CSV table of C-alpha atoms and ligand atoms in Angstrom, one decimal:
chain,number,residue,atom,x,y,z
A,1,MET,CA,23.8,18.4,-8.5
A,2,LYS,CA,21.5,17.1,-10.6
A,3,ILE,CA,18.5,15.2,-8.6
A,4,LEU,CA,16.0,13.4,-10.7
A,5,VAL,CA,12.4,12.3,-8.3
A,6,VAL,CA,10.8,9.9,-10.8
A,7,GLY,CA,6.6,9.5,-9.6
A,8,GLY,CA,4.8,12.4,-8.8
A,9,GLY,CA,2.4,10.8,-6.2
A,10,THR,CA,1.9,11.4,-2.2
A,11,GLY,CA,6.1,10.2,-1.9
A,12,GLY,CA,7.5,12.2,-5.1
A,13,THR,CA,6.1,15.6,-4.4
A,14,ILE,CA,6.5,15.1,-1.0
A,15,VAL,CA,10.1,14.8,-1.2
A,16,ALA,CA,10.7,16.8,-4.5
A,17,ASN,CA,9.5,19.9,-2.2
A,18,ASN,CA,10.9,19.2,0.8
A,19,MET,CA,14.4,19.6,-0.8
A,20,ALA,CA,13.8,22.8,-2.9
A,21,ARG,CA,13.3,24.5,0.3
A,22,ARG,CA,16.0,23.3,2.5
A,23,LEU,CA,18.1,23.8,-1.4
A,24,HIS,CA,17.7,27.2,-1.7
A,25,HIS,CA,20.4,28.7,-2.5
A,26,GLU,CA,21.8,26.6,-3.3
A,27,MET,CA,19.7,26.5,-6.6
A,28,LYS,CA,19.6,30.1,-7.1
A,29,ALA,CA,23.0,29.4,-6.7
A,30,GLY,CA,22.7,26.9,-9.6
A,31,LYS,CA,25.1,24.0,-7.3
A,32,ALA,CA,21.4,22.3,-7.5
A,33,ARG,CA,18.6,21.1,-9.7
A,34,ILE,CA,15.4,19.3,-9.3
A,35,THR,CA,13.1,18.1,-12.0
A,36,MET,CA,10.4,16.1,-11.6
A,37,LEU,CA,9.3,13.0,-14.6
A,38,SER,CA,5.6,12.0,-14.1
A,39,ALA,CA,2.9,9.6,-15.6
A,40,SER,CA,0.1,12.7,-15.3
A,41,GLU,CA,-0.5,15.8,-15.0
A,42,ARG,CA,-2.8,15.7,-12.7
A,43,HIS,CA,-2.4,14.5,-8.6
A,44,MET,CA,-5.2,12.2,-7.5
A,45,TYR,CA,-5.9,12.7,-4.1
A,46,GLN,CA,-7.1,8.6,-3.8
A,47,PRO,CA,-7.8,7.7,0.1
A,48,GLY,CA,-10.8,9.9,-1.0
A,49,LEU,CA,-11.6,6.9,-4.3
A,50,LEU,CA,-13.2,5.3,-0.5
A,51,TYR,CA,-15.6,7.8,0.1
A,52,VAL,CA,-16.9,7.8,-3.6
A,53,ALA,CA,-17.0,4.3,-4.0
A,54,VAL,CA,-20.0,5.4,-0.8
A,55,GLY,CA,-21.8,8.2,-2.2
A,56,ARG,CA,-19.7,10.4,0.0
A,57,MET,CA,-17.2,12.5,-2.1
A,58,ALA,CA,-17.3,14.0,-6.1
A,59,PRO,CA,-14.5,11.9,-8.0
A,60,ASP,CA,-13.2,15.5,-9.3
A,61,GLU,CA,-13.0,16.2,-5.5
A,62,LEU,CA,-9.7,14.3,-4.9
A,63,TYR,CA,-7.4,16.2,-8.0
A,64,ARG,CA,-5.0,19.2,-8.0
A,65,ASP,CA,-2.9,20.0,-10.6
A,66,GLN,CA,0.9,18.1,-10.1
A,67,LYS,CA,2.7,21.9,-11.1
A,68,GLY,CA,0.7,23.6,-8.6
A,69,LEU,CA,1.7,21.9,-6.1
A,70,LEU,CA,5.4,21.9,-7.1
A,71,GLU,CA,7.5,25.1,-5.9
A,72,PRO,CA,8.7,26.9,-8.3
A,73,SER,CA,12.0,26.0,-9.1
A,74,ILE,CA,11.2,22.1,-9.8
A,75,GLU,CA,11.3,21.6,-13.6
A,76,PHE,CA,7.8,18.9,-14.5
A,77,HIS,CA,7.4,16.9,-17.1
A,78,VAL,CA,5.2,14.9,-17.8
A,79,ASP,CA,6.9,12.2,-19.8
A,80,PRO,CA,6.7,8.9,-18.0
A,81,VAL,CA,10.5,7.1,-17.4
A,82,GLU,CA,10.7,4.0,-20.0
A,83,THR,CA,14.4,2.8,-19.2
A,84,PHE,CA,17.1,3.5,-16.5
A,85,ASP,CA,20.3,3.2,-17.1
A,86,PHE,CA,21.7,3.2,-13.7
A,87,LYS,CA,26.1,2.5,-15.3
A,88,GLU,CA,25.4,5.8,-16.6
A,89,ASN,CA,23.0,8.1,-14.2
A,90,LYS,CA,20.1,8.7,-16.7
A,91,VAL,CA,16.3,7.7,-17.7
A,92,ILE,CA,15.5,8.0,-21.3
A,93,THR,CA,11.0,8.4,-22.1
A,94,LYS,CA,8.7,8.0,-23.4
A,95,SER,CA,9.3,10.9,-25.2
A,96,GLY,CA,12.9,9.8,-26.5
A,97,ARG,CA,14.6,12.2,-23.9
A,98,THR,CA,16.6,11.4,-21.8
A,99,HIS,CA,17.8,13.2,-18.7
A,100,GLN,CA,20.8,12.2,-17.0
A,101,TYR,CA,21.1,12.4,-12.9
A,102,ASP,CA,23.8,12.9,-9.4
A,103,ILE,CA,21.1,11.4,-7.6
A,104,LEU,CA,18.2,9.4,-8.3
A,105,ILE,CA,14.4,9.6,-6.9
A,106,ILE,CA,11.6,6.2,-7.3
A,107,SER,CA,8.9,6.7,-6.4
A,108,THR,CA,6.3,5.3,-8.9
A,109,GLY,CA,3.5,3.4,-6.8
A,110,SER,CA,2.0,0.5,-7.5
A,111,ARG,CA,-0.6,-0.3,-9.0
A,112,MET,CA,-4.2,-3.4,-8.5
A,113,MET,CA,-4.3,-6.3,-11.0
A,114,PRO,CA,-7.2,-7.4,-10.8
A,115,GLU,CA,-6.9,-9.8,-13.9
A,116,SER,CA,-4.1,-12.2,-11.7
A,117,ILE,CA,-7.5,-13.3,-10.1
A,118,PRO,CA,-9.8,-15.9,-12.7
A,119,GLY,CA,-13.4,-14.1,-12.6
A,120,LEU,CA,-12.5,-11.2,-10.6
A,121,ALA,CA,-11.8,-8.4,-13.1
A,122,GLU,CA,-15.9,-9.4,-14.9
A,123,SER,CA,-17.7,-10.1,-11.3
A,124,ALA,CA,-16.1,-7.4,-8.2
A,125,GLU,CA,-17.0,-4.7,-7.7
A,126,THR,CA,-13.9,-1.8,-6.3
A,127,PHE,CA,-12.7,1.2,-5.7
A,128,TYR,CA,-9.2,2.1,-6.4
A,129,THR,CA,-9.2,3.4,-8.8
A,130,GLU,CA,-11.5,7.0,-10.1
A,131,GLU,CA,-13.5,4.8,-12.6
A,132,SER,CA,-13.9,1.3,-10.0
A,133,ALA,CA,-14.8,3.9,-7.8
A,134,ILE,CA,-17.8,5.2,-9.3
A,135,LYS,CA,-19.2,2.2,-11.0
A,136,MET,CA,-18.6,0.8,-7.5
A,137,PHE,CA,-21.0,2.8,-6.0
A,138,LYS,CA,-23.7,2.9,-8.8
A,139,ARG,CA,-24.1,-0.6,-8.0
A,140,LEU,CA,-24.4,-0.4,-4.5
A,141,ARG,CA,-26.9,2.6,-5.5
A,142,GLU,CA,-29.5,-0.1,-7.3
A,143,PHE,CA,-28.6,-3.3,-4.5
A,144,GLN,CA,-32.0,-4.2,-2.8
A,145,GLY,CA,-30.1,-7.2,-0.4
A,146,GLY,CA,-28.5,-10.2,0.2
A,147,LYS,CA,-24.8,-11.1,0.4
A,148,VAL,CA,-22.6,-8.8,0.1
A,149,VAL,CA,-18.8,-10.9,0.1
A,150,ILE,CA,-15.9,-8.3,0.9
A,151,THR,CA,-12.7,-9.8,0.3
A,152,VAL,CA,-8.9,-8.6,0.4
A,153,GLY,CA,-5.6,-9.7,-2.1
A,154,VAL,CA,-2.3,-10.1,-1.2
A,155,PRO,CA,-0.3,-7.8,-1.0
A,156,HIS,CA,-2.1,-4.8,-1.4
A,157,LYS,CA,-1.9,-1.0,-0.7
A,158,CYS,CA,-3.1,1.4,2.7
A,159,PRO,CA,-3.7,-2.4,5.1
A,160,MET,CA,-7.4,-0.2,6.3
A,161,ALA,CA,-9.0,0.2,3.6
A,162,PRO,CA,-10.5,-3.7,3.8
A,163,LEU,CA,-12.1,-2.4,7.8
A,164,GLU,CA,-12.8,0.8,6.4
A,165,ILE,CA,-14.6,-0.1,3.7
A,166,THR,CA,-16.7,-2.6,5.3
A,167,PHE,CA,-17.5,-0.9,8.1
A,168,MET,CA,-18.1,1.9,5.9
A,169,LEU,CA,-20.3,-0.2,4.0
A,170,HIS,CA,-22.2,-1.4,7.1
A,171,ASP,CA,-23.0,2.6,7.0
A,172,TYR,CA,-24.5,3.3,3.9
A,173,PHE,CA,-27.4,0.4,4.1
A,174,LYS,CA,-28.2,1.2,7.2
A,175,GLU,CA,-28.5,4.9,6.5
A,176,ARG,CA,-30.8,3.0,3.1
A,177,GLY,CA,-32.8,1.7,5.5
A,178,LEU,CA,-31.7,-2.0,4.6
A,179,LEU,CA,-29.5,-3.4,7.3
A,180,ASP,CA,-32.2,-5.9,7.4
A,181,LYS,CA,-32.4,-7.1,4.1
A,182,VAL,CA,-28.2,-6.9,3.8
A,183,GLN,CA,-25.9,-10.1,5.2
A,184,ILE,CA,-21.7,-8.4,6.1
A,185,HIS,CA,-19.2,-11.3,5.3
A,186,TYR,CA,-15.7,-10.1,4.9
A,187,THR,CA,-12.8,-12.5,4.7
A,188,TYR,CA,-9.1,-11.7,5.6
A,189,PRO,CA,-5.6,-14.0,3.9
A,190,ILE,CA,-4.6,-14.0,7.3
A,191,GLY,CA,-5.8,-15.7,10.6
A,192,ARG,CA,-7.5,-12.7,12.9
A,193,VAL,CA,-9.4,-10.6,10.6
A,194,HIS,CA,-6.5,-7.6,10.6
A,195,SER,CA,-2.5,-7.5,10.6
A,196,LEU,CA,-1.9,-5.3,13.1
A,197,GLU,CA,-2.5,-7.4,16.9
A,198,ASN,CA,-4.4,-4.7,19.0
A,199,VAL,CA,-6.6,-3.5,16.0
A,200,ALA,CA,-7.8,-6.7,15.2
A,201,LYS,CA,-8.5,-6.7,18.4
A,202,TRP,CA,-10.5,-4.4,18.2
A,203,ALA,CA,-12.7,-4.7,14.9
A,204,LYS,CA,-13.3,-8.4,15.6
A,205,PRO,CA,-15.9,-7.4,18.9
A,206,GLU,CA,-16.9,-4.4,16.9
A,207,PHE,CA,-17.9,-6.9,13.5
A,208,ASP,CA,-19.6,-8.9,16.1
A,209,ARG,CA,-21.8,-6.7,17.9
A,210,LEU,CA,-22.5,-4.9,13.9
A,211,GLY,CA,-23.6,-8.7,12.7
A,212,ILE,CA,-21.3,-8.3,10.3
A,213,THR,CA,-19.8,-12.6,10.2
A,214,TYR,CA,-16.2,-13.1,8.8
A,215,GLU,CA,-13.3,-16.3,8.2
A,216,THR,CA,-10.3,-15.7,8.0
A,217,LEU,CA,-7.5,-17.4,6.7
A,218,PHE,CA,-9.2,-16.6,3.2
A,219,ASN,CA,-7.3,-15.6,0.1
A,220,MET,CA,-9.1,-15.1,-3.0
A,221,LYS,CA,-8.6,-18.2,-5.7
A,222,GLU,CA,-10.6,-17.8,-8.0
A,223,VAL,CA,-14.0,-16.2,-8.3
A,224,ASP,CA,-17.5,-18.5,-10.7
A,225,ALA,CA,-18.8,-15.1,-11.9
A,226,THR,CA,-21.4,-17.7,-13.4
A,227,ASN,CA,-22.3,-19.5,-9.9
A,228,SER,CA,-22.1,-16.2,-8.1
A,229,ILE,CA,-19.6,-17.5,-5.6
A,230,LEU,CA,-16.0,-17.0,-4.5
A,231,LYS,CA,-13.5,-18.9,-3.8
A,232,SER,CA,-9.8,-19.8,-1.9
A,233,GLU,CA,-6.1,-21.2,-1.6
A,234,GLU,CA,-7.8,-22.8,1.1
A,235,GLY,CA,-10.6,-25.0,-0.2
A,236,THR,CA,-13.4,-23.5,1.0
A,237,GLU,CA,-16.3,-21.0,-1.0
A,238,VAL,CA,-19.3,-18.2,0.5
A,239,LYS,CA,-20.9,-17.6,-2.4
A,240,TYR,CA,-22.1,-13.5,-2.7
A,241,ASP,CA,-24.8,-11.3,-4.3
A,242,LEU,CA,-22.4,-8.0,-4.6
A,243,LEU,CA,-18.9,-8.9,-4.8
A,244,ILE,CA,-16.5,-6.0,-2.9
A,245,GLY,CA,-12.9,-7.0,-4.0
A,246,ILE,CA,-8.8,-5.5,-3.1
A,247,PRO,CA,-7.3,-6.7,-5.2
A,248,PRO,CA,-3.8,-8.3,-5.9
A,249,HIS,CA,-1.2,-5.3,-6.2
A,250,LYS,CA,2.1,-4.6,-8.3
A,251,GLY,CA,4.6,-2.0,-9.0
A,252,MET,CA,4.5,-0.6,-12.2
A,253,GLU,CA,5.0,-2.3,-15.0
A,254,VAL,CA,8.5,-0.8,-16.0
A,255,ILE,CA,10.3,-1.5,-12.7
A,256,GLU,CA,9.9,-5.0,-13.7
A,257,LYS,CA,10.4,-4.4,-17.5
A,258,ASN,CA,12.9,-3.0,-16.7
A,259,SER,CA,14.8,-6.3,-14.0
A,260,ILE,CA,14.7,-3.9,-11.3
A,261,GLY,CA,11.9,-5.5,-9.2
A,262,GLN,CA,10.3,-8.3,-9.2
A,263,SER,CA,6.3,-7.9,-9.2
A,264,GLY,CA,7.3,-3.8,-9.6
A,265,TRP,CA,8.5,-3.6,-6.2
A,266,ILE,CA,12.3,-2.5,-5.7
A,267,PRO,CA,14.6,-4.2,-3.1
A,268,THR,CA,15.4,-1.2,-1.0
A,269,ASN,CA,17.1,-1.1,2.3
A,270,ARG,CA,14.9,-0.5,5.2
A,271,ASN,CA,17.3,2.2,7.0
A,272,THR,CA,18.4,4.1,4.4
A,273,LEU,CA,16.3,3.8,2.0
A,274,ASN,CA,19.5,2.9,-1.1
A,275,MET,CA,18.5,0.7,-3.4
A,276,ASP,CA,20.3,-2.9,-3.0
A,277,GLY,CA,23.0,-3.4,-5.0
A,278,GLU,CA,26.2,-0.6,-6.2
A,279,PHE,CA,24.3,2.3,-7.0
A,280,LYS,CA,24.4,3.9,-4.3
A,281,ASN,CA,22.9,7.7,-5.6
A,282,VAL,CA,19.3,5.6,-6.0
A,283,TYR,CA,16.5,6.1,-3.5
A,284,VAL,CA,13.6,5.0,-4.0
A,285,LEU,CA,10.0,5.6,-1.6
A,286,GLY,CA,6.3,4.7,-1.2
A,287,ASP,CA,4.6,2.0,-2.3
A,288,THR,CA,7.0,0.7,-5.2
A,289,THR,CA,10.0,-0.5,-2.3
A,290,ASN,CA,9.8,-3.7,-1.6
A,291,ILE,CA,10.0,-3.1,2.4
A,292,PRO,CA,7.4,-4.7,4.7
A,293,ILE,CA,5.8,-2.2,5.7
A,294,SER,CA,2.3,-1.0,4.9
A,295,LYS,CA,1.8,0.3,0.8
A,296,ALA,CA,0.4,4.0,2.6
A,297,GLY,CA,0.5,7.6,1.9
A,298,SER,CA,1.8,8.4,5.2
A,299,THR,CA,4.9,5.5,5.1
A,300,ALA,CA,6.1,7.4,1.7
A,301,HIS,CA,5.2,10.9,3.6
A,302,TYR,CA,7.6,9.9,6.4
A,303,GLU,CA,10.0,8.2,4.4
A,304,ALA,CA,10.2,11.3,1.7
A,305,GLU,CA,11.1,14.1,4.5
A,306,VAL,CA,14.5,11.0,5.5
A,307,VAL,CA,15.4,11.3,1.6
A,308,ALA,CA,15.1,14.9,1.5
A,309,GLU,CA,16.7,15.2,4.7
A,310,ASN,CA,19.8,13.1,3.7
A,311,VAL,CA,19.9,14.7,-0.1
A,312,ALA,CA,19.8,17.7,1.0
A,313,SER,CA,22.8,16.5,3.7
A,314,ILE,CA,24.7,15.4,1.0
A,315,VAL,CA,25.1,18.9,-1.1
A,316,LYS,CA,25.7,20.5,1.6
A,317,MET,CA,28.1,18.6,3.2
A,318,GLY,CA,28.3,15.1,1.5
A,319,VAL,CA,26.9,12.7,4.2
A,320,PRO,CA,23.8,11.1,4.9
A,321,VAL,CA,22.8,12.0,8.4
A,322,ARG,CA,19.3,10.2,9.4
A,323,GLU,CA,17.2,6.8,8.7
A,324,TYR,CA,14.0,5.9,8.5
A,325,ASP,CA,13.1,4.1,11.0
A,326,GLY,CA,9.7,2.9,9.6
A,327,LYS,CA,6.8,4.9,11.1
A,328,VAL,CA,4.2,4.8,9.6
A,329,PHE,CA,0.4,6.7,10.9
A,330,CYS,CA,-2.9,6.1,9.4
A,331,PHE,CA,-6.7,6.7,10.2
A,332,ILE,CA,-9.3,3.6,10.2
A,333,GLU,CA,-12.3,5.3,9.8
A,334,ALA,CA,-15.1,2.7,11.8
A,335,GLY,CA,-18.0,4.3,10.2
A,336,LYS,CA,-19.6,7.2,8.7
A,337,ASP,CA,-19.5,9.2,11.9
A,338,LYS,CA,-16.1,7.2,13.9
A,339,ALA,CA,-12.9,6.8,13.8
A,340,THR,CA,-8.9,5.5,15.3
A,341,TYR,CA,-5.5,5.8,14.1
A,342,ALA,CA,-2.7,3.3,14.2
A,343,MET,CA,0.8,4.4,14.7
A,344,PHE,CA,3.9,2.8,14.8
A,345,THR,CA,7.4,1.9,13.9
A,346,TYR,CA,10.4,-1.0,13.1
A,347,ASN,CA,10.4,-1.3,17.2
A,348,ASN,CA,6.9,0.0,18.5
A,349,PRO,CA,3.3,-1.8,17.6
A,350,PRO,CA,0.8,0.3,17.2
A,351,ASP,CA,-1.9,0.7,19.8
A,352,PRO,CA,-5.4,1.9,18.4
A,353,LYS,CA,-8.2,3.6,20.7
A,354,GLU,CA,-11.6,3.4,21.2
A,355,PRO,CA,-12.8,5.5,18.3
A,356,THR,CA,-14.2,8.3,18.5
A,357,GLN,CA,-16.5,11.4,16.2
A,358,ALA,CA,-13.3,13.8,17.0
A,359,VAL,CA,-10.3,11.5,15.4
A,360,HIS,CA,-13.3,11.2,12.4
A,361,TRP,CA,-13.6,14.7,12.3
A,362,PHE,CA,-9.1,15.3,12.0
A,363,LYS,CA,-9.2,12.9,8.8
A,364,MET,CA,-12.1,14.7,7.4
A,365,ALA,CA,-10.3,18.0,7.7
A,366,TYR,CA,-6.6,15.6,6.5
A,367,ASN,CA,-8.9,15.0,3.5
A,368,LYS,CA,-8.1,19.2,2.7
A,369,LEU,CA,-4.9,19.8,4.3
A,370,TYR,CA,-3.2,16.7,2.1
A,371,TRP,CA,-2.8,18.9,-0.1
A,372,SER,CA,-0.8,21.6,2.0
A,373,SER,CA,0.7,18.5,3.8
A,374,VAL,CA,2.0,17.6,-0.4
A,375,ARG,CA,3.2,20.9,-0.2
A,376,GLY,CA,5.2,21.1,2.8
A,377,ILE,CA,3.5,24.0,4.7
A,378,LEU,CA,1.9,21.3,6.6
B,1,MET,CA,26.0,-28.0,-2.0
B,2,SER,CA,22.5,-27.1,0.2
B,3,GLU,CA,19.6,-26.6,-1.3
B,4,GLN,CA,18.9,-21.7,-1.4
B,5,SER,CA,16.6,-20.5,-0.2
B,6,LYS,CA,14.3,-16.8,-0.5
B,7,VAL,CA,14.2,-15.4,2.6
B,8,VAL,CA,11.7,-13.4,4.1
B,9,ASP,CA,12.9,-10.3,6.7
B,10,ALA,CA,10.0,-9.3,8.5
B,11,ARG,CA,12.0,-9.2,11.3
B,12,GLY,CA,9.8,-6.0,12.9
B,13,THR,CA,7.4,-5.3,11.1
B,14,PHE,CA,3.9,-5.4,12.1
B,15,CYS,CA,1.6,-4.2,9.3
B,16,PRO,CA,0.7,-6.3,6.7
B,17,GLY,CA,3.3,-8.8,8.8
B,18,PRO,CA,4.8,-12.2,8.5
B,19,LEU,CA,2.6,-14.2,7.2
B,20,MET,CA,1.3,-11.4,4.8
B,21,GLU,CA,4.3,-11.5,3.1
B,22,LEU,CA,5.0,-15.0,2.6
B,23,ILE,CA,1.6,-15.2,0.6
B,24,ALA,CA,3.3,-11.9,-1.1
B,25,GLN,CA,6.2,-14.1,-1.6
B,26,MET,CA,4.5,-17.4,-2.5
B,27,LYS,CA,2.7,-15.5,-5.8
B,28,GLN,CA,6.3,-14.6,-7.2
B,29,SER,CA,7.9,-18.4,-6.3
B,30,GLN,CA,7.6,-21.7,-8.8
B,31,ILE,CA,6.5,-24.4,-6.8
B,32,GLY,CA,8.8,-26.3,-5.4
B,33,ASP,CA,10.7,-23.2,-4.3
B,34,LEU,CA,12.5,-22.5,-0.5
B,35,ILE,CA,11.3,-19.9,1.4
B,36,GLU,CA,12.1,-19.0,5.1
B,37,VAL,CA,10.9,-16.1,6.9
B,38,TRP,CA,12.6,-14.4,9.5
B,39,SER,CA,10.2,-12.9,12.5
B,40,THR,CA,10.0,-11.6,15.3
B,41,ASP,CA,6.4,-11.5,15.5
B,42,ALA,CA,5.8,-15.0,17.9
B,43,GLY,CA,2.3,-15.2,16.8
B,44,SER,CA,3.5,-15.9,13.2
B,45,ALA,CA,6.0,-18.7,14.3
B,46,ALA,CA,2.0,-20.5,15.2
B,47,ASP,CA,0.8,-18.8,11.8
B,48,ILE,CA,2.6,-20.0,9.2
B,49,PRO,CA,2.6,-23.2,10.0
B,50,GLU,CA,-0.8,-23.3,10.4
B,51,TRP,CA,-2.2,-21.3,7.0
B,52,ILE,CA,0.4,-24.1,5.3
B,53,ASN,CA,-0.9,-26.8,6.1
B,54,LYS,CA,-4.0,-25.2,4.8
B,55,VAL,CA,-3.5,-24.1,1.5
B,56,GLY,CA,-1.2,-27.7,1.9
B,57,HIS,CA,2.2,-26.0,0.3
B,58,GLU,CA,4.5,-27.7,3.1
B,59,TYR,CA,5.9,-26.8,5.9
B,60,ILE,CA,10.1,-28.0,7.0
B,61,SER,CA,10.8,-26.4,10.2
B,62,SER,CA,11.0,-23.5,12.4
B,63,ILE,CA,13.6,-22.1,14.6
B,64,GLU,CA,14.2,-19.5,17.3
B,65,VAL,CA,17.1,-17.3,17.5
B,66,GLU,CA,17.1,-14.4,19.6
B,67,GLY,CA,14.0,-13.6,19.9
B,68,VAL,CA,14.8,-14.4,15.5
B,69,TRP,CA,12.3,-17.2,14.2
B,70,ARG,CA,13.4,-18.8,10.7
B,71,VAL,CA,10.0,-20.8,9.4
B,72,LEU,CA,11.2,-22.8,5.9
B,73,VAL,CA,8.5,-23.5,3.7
B,74,ARG,CA,7.7,-24.8,0.6
B,75,LYS,CA,5.9,-24.1,-2.3
B,76,LYS,CA,4.1,-27.1,-3.7
B,77,LYS,CA,1.4,-26.4,-6.0
C,401,FAD,C1,-8.9,3.5,-1.9
C,401,FAD,C2,-7.4,4.7,-1.2
C,401,FAD,C3,-7.2,4.4,0.4
C,401,FAD,C4,-6.2,4.4,0.3
C,401,FAD,N1,-6.2,5.4,2.0
C,401,FAD,C5,-5.4,6.2,2.2
C,401,FAD,C6,-5.2,6.9,3.9
C,401,FAD,O1,-6.0,5.8,4.0
C,401,FAD,N2,-4.4,6.4,4.5
C,401,FAD,C7,-2.8,6.1,3.8
C,401,FAD,O2,-1.7,6.7,4.9
C,401,FAD,N3,-2.8,6.0,2.4
C,401,FAD,C8,-4.4,5.8,2.1
C,401,FAD,N4,-4.1,5.3,0.1
C,401,FAD,C9,-2.5,4.2,-0.6
C,401,FAD,C10,-1.7,6.0,-1.4
C,401,FAD,O3,-2.4,6.6,-1.6
C,401,FAD,C11,-0.9,5.5,-1.9
C,401,FAD,O4,0.5,4.6,-0.7
C,401,FAD,C12,0.1,6.4,-1.9
C,401,FAD,O5,-0.4,6.7,-3.3
C,401,FAD,C13,1.1,6.4,-2.3
C,401,FAD,O6,1.8,6.7,-2.6
C,401,FAD,P1,3.7,6.3,-4.2
C,401,FAD,O7,4.6,8.9,-3.8
C,401,FAD,O8,4.4,5.9,-3.5
C,401,FAD,O9,2.1,6.7,-5.2
C,401,FAD,P2,1.7,7.3,-5.2
C,401,FAD,O10,0.7,8.4,-4.9
C,401,FAD,O11,0.7,6.5,-6.6
C,401,FAD,O12,2.0,8.3,-7.2
C,401,FAD,C14,3.1,7.1,-8.6
C,401,FAD,C15,3.8,8.5,-9.3
C,401,FAD,O13,4.4,7.6,-9.9
C,401,FAD,C16,4.0,8.4,-10.9
C,401,FAD,N5,3.8,7.1,-12.3
C,401,FAD,C17,4.2,6.2,-12.8
C,401,FAD,N6,4.3,5.5,-13.7
C,401,FAD,C18,5.3,6.1,-13.9
C,401,FAD,C19,6.6,6.2,-14.4
C,401,FAD,N7,7.1,5.6,-15.9
C,401,FAD,N8,7.4,7.7,-15.1
C,401,FAD,C20,7.1,8.5,-14.7
C,401,FAD,N9,6.0,8.8,-13.4
C,401,FAD,C21,5.3,7.3,-13.3
C,401,FAD,C22,2.4,8.2,-11.7
C,401,FAD,O14,1.8,9.1,-12.1
C,401,FAD,C23,2.5,8.7,-10.0
C,401,FAD,O15,2.1,10.6,-9.6
C,401,FAD,C24,-5.4,5.1,-0.7
C,401,FAD,C25,-4.8,4.3,-1.8
C,401,FAD,C26,-6.4,4.0,-1.9
C,401,FAD,C27,-6.3,3.6,-3.2
């Protein structure tokens, strides 16, 4: 049985390692083979970008060599897929090679699209790539006061990032002794300050206490860079001195080019994680699914565990054994030394507790433990 | 033949939630398209019309069947 994993990020790495362990004997006996194709020889711990943007982590701390994160039995190539041929059970890569498979797992992630909002790319700082996070930190260092506006595009990965960056900016300016010269203004697309109702209930009084102002039902439409004005779809405007944008996201271009999913989001069954349609040997996980849940590493992680267990049992018994229940676990940094978390499934809403120092330290530890987690040791 | 609507099935999902899913779908749709959001969250039955009216799309109807709200809207701009 040939198993092909496309994408070497959070989801791809966890699913491949987990399968390799479960199929150790089958792989040794030549009955199963796992190959991974990715677009990079390095693996980035993306949540670390949040800390790079406020000068609390160096960019090189975010990377590990991808090959070193994989079980030695996994064949790994840096050779991105360009063509998916589901009928023939094969993909064709950038280098022109063809890879056949019996089971295909797609986890190619998502990317920010600042260019989809007129004026945003030129005028806003962001932190969703290494380059932009470094640029944002340099800009923060130079900033001497004024109105800082945070704006959030739809859809975006990591639903906690808008709140986290807001609290972290507050503490960053406080530490620099600049708070009395800075006004932080938060905008959010729906009618409360966060999509999770209980998180919004907690965050709103926190904003009030810290003097952070906010406008809800605000979807960015365009930025007038000449006059430093951000305009919303809802017809309102806000003037800024420093604009921090979380741009709208899309899935990867290869998905759209192959007509697998509009905007790069692949239609996926929310329980089985099969790609919708006739090709039942194709699984999808992580950011690139169109499942209406958080685009987060923890989502990719829990989905990867389900897919790995199912693929292993298909190899061993011919049938899958588990369904994904929508589980997501997200830390929420509530400043520089406090954090809380939200855990939920399709059927159980989250109930975040009061932020504590202990949870913050656990998150700081997780920033390191991530590497054990994708290896499958944790 | 009745007009086909695109369905956004946000039943049993909390984050990003039905309204955010609708906003994302709006961006991918053409002017004139009908979109139906399915939600098990009572709040979105109120949030969606509020946002639709604020932005200037068309709110058509909302019905609840066995705990699932079906909110029908049309993209106008
Ligand atoms: C600033 C920031 C903060 C975040 N904070 C958190 C957090 O606190 N908690 C949390 O849970 N999540 C967080 N996330 C989100 C999390 O990082 C992503 O949701 C997660 O990485 C998604 O995993 P994935 O496997 O779907 O995609 P990724 O991890 O992005 O991996 C995609 C992989 O696909 C590869 N690829 C792309 N194109 C191709 C191709 N054509 N062929 C082959 N391979 C390809 C890429 O090289 C990459 O290896 C954060 C993200 C950011 C940017």
